[in-house]
Coordinates of C-alpha atoms and ligand atoms in Angstrom, one line a residue:
X1 CA -32.8 88.1 -100.4
X2 CA -36.0 87.7 -102.8
X3 CA -35.3 86.3 -107.1
X4 CA -35.5 88.9 -108.3
X5 CA -34.6 87.6 -112.3
X6 CA -37.8 87.3 -114.7
X7 CA -37.7 85.1 -117.7
X8 CA -39.9 86.7 -121.1
X9 CA -40.0 84.2 -124.0
X10 CA -36.5 82.6 -123.3
X11 CA -35.1 85.9 -122.0
X12 CA -33.6 86.9 -119.2
X13 CA -34.2 90.3 -117.6
X14 CA -31.5 90.7 -113.5
X15 CA -35.0 92.1 -112.4
X16 CA -38.6 92.9 -113.9
X17 CA -37.8 97.4 -114.1
X18 CA -37.5 98.0 -118.3
X19 CA -37.7 101.0 -119.6
X20 CA -40.0 102.2 -121.7
X21 CA -40.0 103.7 -125.0
X22 CA -39.5 107.8 -124.4
X23 CA -37.2 110.6 -124.6
X24 CA -35.3 108.2 -121.1
X25 CA -33.8 106.4 -124.0
X26 CA -33.8 108.2 -126.7
X27 CA -30.3 107.6 -128.1
X28 CA -26.8 105.3 -126.5
X29 CA -26.2 107.6 -124.2
X30 CA -29.9 107.0 -122.4
X31 CA -29.7 103.6 -122.8
X32 CA -26.2 103.7 -120.9
X33 CA -27.5 105.5 -118.1
X34 CA -30.6 103.3 -118.0
X35 CA -28.0 100.5 -117.5
X36 CA -26.0 102.8 -115.7
X37 CA -29.5 103.4 -113.5
X38 CA -29.4 99.5 -113.0
X39 CA -32.5 98.9 -115.3
X40 CA -33.6 95.5 -116.0
X41 CA -34.2 95.3 -119.6
X42 CA -34.0 98.4 -122.5
X43 CA -36.9 99.1 -124.6
X44 CA -36.1 101.8 -127.2
X45 CA -37.6 104.7 -127.9
X46 CA -39.3 104.1 -131.1
X47 CA -37.9 104.1 -134.4
X48 CA -39.8 103.9 -137.5
X49 CA -38.8 104.5 -141.6
X50 CA -38.9 108.3 -141.4
X51 CA -37.8 110.5 -138.6
X52 CA -40.5 112.6 -137.3
X53 CA -40.5 115.9 -137.2
X54 CA -42.1 117.3 -134.0
X55 CA -43.6 120.8 -132.9
X56 CA -42.2 122.5 -129.7
X57 CA -42.8 122.3 -126.4
X58 CA -43.1 118.6 -125.8
X59 CA -43.4 118.0 -123.0
X60 CA -44.9 119.2 -119.9
X61 CA -45.8 118.9 -116.8
X62 CA -49.7 118.5 -116.0
X63 CA -52.4 117.7 -112.9
X64 CA -52.7 114.4 -110.9
X65 CA -48.0 114.1 -111.6
X66 CA -48.5 113.5 -114.4
X67 CA -46.9 114.6 -117.9
X68 CA -48.8 115.7 -121.4
X69 CA -46.0 115.2 -124.6
X70 CA -46.4 115.6 -128.5
X71 CA -43.4 113.6 -129.2
X72 CA -44.5 111.6 -131.5
X73 CA -41.5 109.0 -132.5
X74 CA -37.9 109.3 -133.2
X75 CA -35.9 112.2 -134.7
X76 CA -33.7 109.9 -135.9
X77 CA -34.0 108.6 -139.4
X78 CA -33.4 104.8 -139.2
X79 CA -29.6 104.4 -139.5
X80 CA -29.2 106.9 -136.9
X81 CA -30.8 105.0 -134.1
X82 CA -29.4 101.0 -135.9
X83 CA -25.8 103.5 -135.2
X84 CA -27.1 104.2 -131.1
X85 CA -28.8 100.4 -130.1
X86 CA -25.3 99.4 -132.0
X87 CA -23.3 101.4 -130.0
X88 CA -25.3 101.0 -126.3
X89 CA -25.0 97.1 -127.2
X90 CA -21.6 97.8 -126.7
X91 CA -21.8 98.8 -123.2
X92 CA -25.3 97.0 -121.8
X93 CA -25.2 93.9 -120.2
X94 CA -29.0 93.7 -120.3
X95 CA -31.4 92.9 -123.0
X96 CA -32.0 95.0 -125.8
X97 CA -35.2 95.3 -127.2
X98 CA -36.1 97.9 -130.6
X99 CA -39.0 99.4 -130.6
X100 CA -40.9 100.1 -133.8
X101 CA -43.8 101.7 -136.0
X102 CA -45.7 101.7 -138.0
X103 CA -47.6 101.0 -140.8
X104 CA -47.1 96.8 -142.5
X105 CA -44.8 97.9 -145.0
X106 CA -42.6 100.0 -142.4
X107 CA -42.6 96.4 -140.9
X108 CA -41.1 95.0 -143.8
X109 CA -38.4 97.5 -144.2
X110 CA -37.5 97.9 -140.2
X111 CA -37.5 94.6 -139.1
X112 CA -34.7 92.9 -141.0
X113 CA -32.4 96.0 -141.1
X114 CA -32.9 96.0 -137.3
X115 CA -32.0 92.2 -136.7
X116 CA -29.2 92.1 -139.1
X117 CA -27.4 95.3 -137.6
X118 CA -28.4 95.4 -134.5
X119 CA -29.4 92.4 -133.4
X120 CA -31.4 92.5 -129.9
X121 CA -33.1 90.3 -127.6
X122 CA -36.7 91.4 -129.3
X123 CA -38.5 94.0 -131.1
X124 CA -42.0 96.4 -130.2
X125 CA -44.2 97.5 -132.1
X126 CA -45.9 100.5 -131.4
X127 CA -49.6 100.5 -131.7
X128 CA -49.8 104.8 -131.5
X129 CA -50.6 105.2 -134.2
X130 CA -52.4 102.8 -136.1
X131 CA -55.9 103.7 -135.4
X132 CA -58.2 102.1 -133.0
X133 CA -60.3 98.9 -136.0
X134 CA -58.3 95.7 -135.0
X135 CA -57.9 94.7 -138.7
X136 CA -54.9 97.3 -139.2
X137 CA -53.7 96.4 -136.3
X138 CA -53.0 92.5 -136.5
X139 CA -52.2 93.1 -140.0
X140 CA -49.8 94.7 -138.7
X141 CA -48.3 92.2 -136.5
X142 CA -48.8 89.7 -139.2
X143 CA -46.9 91.8 -140.9
X144 CA -43.6 91.9 -137.7
X145 CA -44.3 88.7 -137.5
X146 CA -43.7 87.4 -141.2
X147 CA -40.0 89.1 -141.3
X148 CA -38.8 88.8 -138.2
X149 CA -37.7 85.6 -136.3
X150 CA -36.9 87.7 -133.1
X151 CA -40.2 87.7 -130.1
X152 CA -42.3 90.1 -131.1
X153 CA -43.8 92.8 -128.2
X154 CA -47.0 94.5 -128.7
X155 CA -47.6 97.8 -127.0
X156 CA -51.1 98.2 -126.1
X157 CA -53.1 101.9 -127.0
X158 CA -55.8 103.0 -124.2
X159 CA -57.6 103.8 -127.0
X160 CA -58.2 100.6 -128.4
X161 CA -62.1 99.3 -127.8
X162 CA -62.4 96.0 -127.5
X163 CA -58.5 95.3 -126.0
X164 CA -59.5 92.0 -124.7
X165 CA -60.8 90.6 -128.4
X166 CA -57.3 92.7 -129.9
X167 CA -55.1 90.5 -127.4
X168 CA -56.6 87.1 -127.9
X169 CA -56.5 87.6 -132.3
X170 CA -53.3 88.9 -132.3
X171 CA -51.8 86.5 -129.7
X172 CA -51.6 84.4 -133.2
X173 CA -48.7 86.3 -134.4
X174 CA -46.7 88.2 -130.9
X175 CA -44.8 87.2 -128.6
X176 CA -46.1 89.4 -125.2
X177 CA -47.8 92.4 -124.9
X178 CA -47.0 95.8 -123.9
X179 CA -49.7 97.5 -121.7
X180 CA -49.7 101.0 -122.7
X181 CA -49.4 103.8 -124.0
X182 CA -49.7 107.4 -122.6
X183 CA -53.5 108.1 -122.9
X184 CA -55.3 111.1 -125.0
X185 CA -55.5 112.9 -126.4
X186 CA -55.8 115.5 -124.3
X187 CA -55.4 119.1 -123.7
X188 CA -53.5 121.7 -121.2
X189 CA -52.9 125.3 -121.3
X190 CA -52.7 128.6 -119.1
X191 CA -55.8 130.5 -118.5
X192 CA -53.3 133.8 -118.0
X193 CA -52.1 133.8 -121.8
X194 CA -54.1 130.6 -123.3
X195 CA -50.4 129.7 -124.1
X196 CA -51.5 125.4 -125.1
X197 CA -48.1 124.1 -122.9
X198 CA -47.6 121.6 -125.8
X199 CA -46.0 122.9 -129.1
X200 CA -49.1 120.8 -131.0
X201 CA -51.7 121.4 -134.1
X202 CA -54.1 123.2 -130.8
X203 CA -52.1 122.2 -127.9
X204 CA -53.4 118.5 -128.0
X205 CA -51.1 115.8 -126.1
X206 CA -50.9 112.3 -124.5
X207 CA -51.3 111.6 -120.7
X208 CA -48.5 110.1 -119.1
X209 CA -47.5 108.8 -114.8
X210 CA -49.6 108.2 -112.3
X211 CA -52.3 110.0 -113.3
X212 CA -52.6 106.7 -115.8
X213 CA -52.1 104.2 -113.3
X214 CA -55.2 102.6 -112.8
X215 CA -56.7 102.9 -116.9
X216 CA -53.2 100.8 -117.4
X217 CA -53.5 98.6 -114.0
X218 CA -57.1 97.9 -115.8
X219 CA -56.0 97.2 -119.3
X220 CA -52.9 94.6 -118.7
X221 CA -55.3 92.9 -115.7
X222 CA -57.9 91.8 -119.1
X223 CA -55.3 91.3 -121.3
X224 CA -53.8 87.9 -118.8
X225 CA -57.3 87.4 -118.5
X226 CA -57.9 86.3 -122.1
X227 CA -54.7 84.9 -122.8
X228 CA -51.7 83.1 -122.0
X229 CA -48.5 85.1 -123.6
X230 CA -46.1 87.5 -120.9
X231 CA -47.7 90.8 -120.6
X232 CA -45.3 94.2 -119.7
X233 CA -47.4 96.5 -117.6
X234 CA -47.0 100.0 -118.3
X235 CA -48.3 103.7 -117.0
X236 CA -47.6 105.4 -114.0
X237 CA -45.2 103.4 -111.5
X238 CA -42.9 105.6 -109.7
X239 CA -42.2 103.5 -106.5
X240 CA -42.1 99.3 -106.2
X241 CA -45.4 99.3 -104.7
X242 CA -47.2 100.4 -108.2
X243 CA -45.1 97.8 -110.1
X244 CA -45.9 95.2 -107.4
X245 CA -49.8 95.9 -108.0
X246 CA -48.8 95.8 -112.5
X247 CA -47.2 91.8 -111.5
X248 CA -49.9 91.1 -108.7
X249 CA -53.0 91.8 -111.6
X250 CA -50.3 89.0 -114.1
X251 CA -47.7 91.5 -115.6
X252 CA -44.4 89.6 -115.7
X253 CA -42.6 93.1 -115.9
X254 CA -42.9 96.8 -116.0
X255 CA -41.7 99.0 -118.0
X256 CA -41.0 103.4 -117.0
X257 CA -41.3 106.2 -119.0
X258 CA -42.3 109.6 -117.6
X259 CA -40.8 109.0 -113.8
X260 CA -37.0 108.3 -115.4
X261 CA -37.8 111.8 -117.5
X262 CA -39.0 113.1 -113.8
X263 CA -35.9 111.5 -111.9
X264 CA -33.5 110.6 -114.0
X265 CA -31.6 107.2 -114.7
X266 CA -32.0 106.1 -111.4
X267 CA -35.1 105.4 -111.0
X268 CA -34.9 102.0 -112.3
X269 CA -33.4 100.5 -109.8
X270 CA -34.7 102.5 -107.4
X271 CA -38.1 101.2 -108.1
X272 CA -36.5 97.3 -108.5
X273 CA -35.3 97.7 -105.1
X274 CA -38.0 98.6 -103.5
X275 CA -39.9 95.7 -105.2
X276 CA -36.9 93.2 -103.7
X277 CA -37.4 95.2 -100.0
X278 CA -41.4 94.5 -100.3
X279 CA -40.6 90.4 -101.5
X280 CA -38.4 91.0 -98.7
X281 CA -40.5 92.2 -95.6
X282 CA -43.3 89.2 -96.8
X283 CA -41.5 86.2 -97.2
X284 CA -41.7 85.4 -100.9
X285 CA -39.1 84.2 -102.4
X286 CA -39.0 85.7 -106.2
X287 CA -40.4 87.9 -108.7
X288 CA -42.7 85.2 -109.8
X289 CA -44.3 84.4 -107.0
X290 CA -46.6 87.0 -106.4
X291 CA -47.3 87.5 -109.9
X292 CA -51.6 86.9 -110.6
X293 CA -52.3 86.8 -105.8
X294 CA -54.5 89.6 -107.4
X295 CA -56.2 87.3 -109.7
X296 CA -56.2 84.6 -106.5
X297 CA -57.7 86.9 -104.3
X298 CA -60.7 88.2 -106.3
X299 CA -61.0 84.6 -105.4
X300 CA -61.5 85.2 -101.8
X301 CA -62.3 88.5 -102.3
X302 CA -65.3 89.8 -100.2
X303 CA -68.4 90.1 -100.7
X304 CA -71.0 92.6 -99.2
X305 CA -74.4 91.2 -97.7
X306 CA -76.8 94.0 -99.0
X307 CA -75.4 97.8 -98.4
X308 CA -72.7 97.5 -95.5
X309 CA -72.2 100.7 -93.1
X310 CA -69.2 102.3 -91.9
X311 CA -67.5 101.2 -89.2
X312 CA -65.8 103.8 -86.5
X313 CA -62.9 102.1 -84.2
X314 CA -63.1 104.6 -82.0
X315 CA -59.5 103.6 -80.6
X316 CA -58.5 104.8 -82.6
X317 CA -60.0 107.7 -84.2
X318 CA -57.6 111.0 -83.2
X319 CA -60.8 113.5 -84.0
X320 CA -59.5 115.0 -86.8
X321 CA -63.0 115.7 -88.2
X322 CA -61.1 114.6 -91.8
X323 CA -64.4 111.4 -92.7
X324 CA -67.4 113.8 -91.8
X325 CA -66.6 116.8 -94.2
X326 CA -65.2 113.8 -96.7
X327 CA -68.1 112.4 -95.9
X328 CA -71.7 113.3 -99.1
X329 CA -74.1 111.4 -97.0
X330 CA -74.5 113.9 -93.8
X331 CA -73.4 109.9 -92.4
X332 CA -71.1 111.1 -90.2
X333 CA -70.6 113.4 -86.9
X334 CA -68.2 114.0 -84.6
X335 CA -69.0 113.6 -80.3
X336 CA -67.0 114.2 -78.3
X337 CA -63.7 113.9 -80.1
X338 CA -64.9 110.7 -82.0
X339 CA -66.3 110.0 -85.6
X340 CA -69.7 108.9 -85.0
X341 CA -71.4 106.9 -87.9
X342 CA -75.9 107.7 -88.9
X343 CA -75.9 104.3 -90.2
X344 CA -79.5 104.9 -92.3
X345 CA -77.4 108.4 -93.8
X346 CA -74.3 105.8 -95.1
X347 CA -75.2 104.1 -98.5
X348 CA -70.9 101.9 -98.2
X349 CA -69.6 104.3 -100.4
X350 CA -65.9 103.4 -98.2
X351 CA -64.9 107.1 -99.3
X352 CA -64.5 108.1 -95.6
X353 CA -62.1 105.0 -94.8
X354 CA -59.4 106.7 -97.4
X355 CA -59.3 110.0 -96.0
X356 CA -59.1 108.3 -92.6
X357 CA -55.1 108.2 -92.1
X358 CA -55.3 106.8 -88.6
X359 CA -57.0 103.0 -90.3
X360 CA -59.9 104.0 -87.7
X361 CA -62.9 103.1 -90.3
X362 CA -63.9 100.2 -92.4
X363 CA -67.4 98.8 -93.8
X364 CA -69.1 95.5 -92.1
X365 CA -72.4 94.3 -93.1
X366 CA -74.9 95.8 -91.5
X367 CA -76.8 94.5 -87.9
Ligands
LIG1 C1 -41.9 112.6 -124.2 C2 -42.7 110.6 -123.6 C3 -42.0 110.1 -125.3 C4 -43.1 109.0 -125.5 N1 -42.2 108.3 -126.8 C5 -43.6 107.1 -127.1 C6 -42.1 106.5 -128.7 O1 -41.3 106.7 -128.3 N2 -43.0 105.0 -128.4 C7 -44.5 104.3 -127.2 O2 -44.9 102.8 -127.7 N3 -44.1 105.1 -126.7 C8 -43.9 106.4 -126.3 N4 -43.9 107.8 -124.4 C9 -44.6 106.3 -124.4 C10 -44.3 105.8 -122.9 O3 -43.3 104.5 -123.7 C11 -45.4 104.4 -122.3 O4 -45.9 103.8 -122.9 C12 -46.5 106.4 -121.0 O5 -45.2 107.0 -120.9 C13 -46.5 105.2 -120.1 O6 -45.6 104.8 -118.9 P1 -45.2 106.2 -117.9 O7 -46.8 106.9 -117.2 O8 -43.9 105.2 -116.9 O9 -44.6 107.1 -118.7 C14 -43.8 108.1 -124.7 C15 -44.4 108.9 -123.3 C16 -43.2 110.1 -122.9 C17 -44.0 110.9 -122.1

């Protein structure tokens, strides 16, 4: 059985699947639920100096297996959240990381209270409402660094324009990065009633879930490429294979929010056991062994000479015609129930390969 334990800033996690800040960890009951669901570590819902007051509805389903939400941070006061965290800590036997937000002054007020009253393993701070400029983001990191001895993790928002520069400069203050927060603002509504799905000002909100997974992968890759502090990947993890992608682009662990809202607390243990199964099946003995494999793989990646052309493995082609319908370039046709390529029309885009359910298509260099 593969070793699932991971160590981040010296903190041991029984597996690399953590909670992400959200309603899935809004109070002690939910944090204990996550622990019982097999989570490797708990990051709590973001608390700030003032409780949030969010207009309802706050969480809705949208396209691409996504969620939209207009939750800001916890509606509990600091005192109430501390009480919940202390209660949870008594019952959970995994590391506890407290999420806080937002300004430098907030950090100075929140961190000493949390460190003293809760004694968590680390503090994560959300940059979601701090803006896009690097200087204010660094000021928050610096303020938190000056306010606690605990390891601190900076949670990055996907809208931050120069993520690599931010990661390099912030690594002077923080012990790790978490990427990403939800994406947006976004909008969705009902075309019959014109009702926005969310209760915010004009229905705007934040997108999370499977729809943002590729954005998160790119950002984790970027952060892990330019500095050496650990990165925790979050955005769209629903399955072991999603988590494995994050680990391969350089993440030390993953977090889950939307899938826990959708499927319940058992999702953490399910994703962890799917990772373990995959590692076992592929002959890896630990999570650590697959970290950064994508980066390694990139070095050996196939580079085509000029424009490649699609090849059809006729033994595997079932004549389903999906590839022909998908080709925008008129480069495929059916001949006797087998897909054939017109090389001069094929621009090597690769899309038909993804439409084929039978692994019958792949790109090759032109003869
Ligand atoms: C309803 C909801 C509330 C959230 N609240 C917070 C929060 O309080 N603090 C925070 O840093 N992120 C918050 N997030 C963002 C998640 O922690 C996570 O970064 C994002 O949703 C992407 O992960 P996912 O696709 O697994 O949900 C929230 C997300 C959702 C859906």
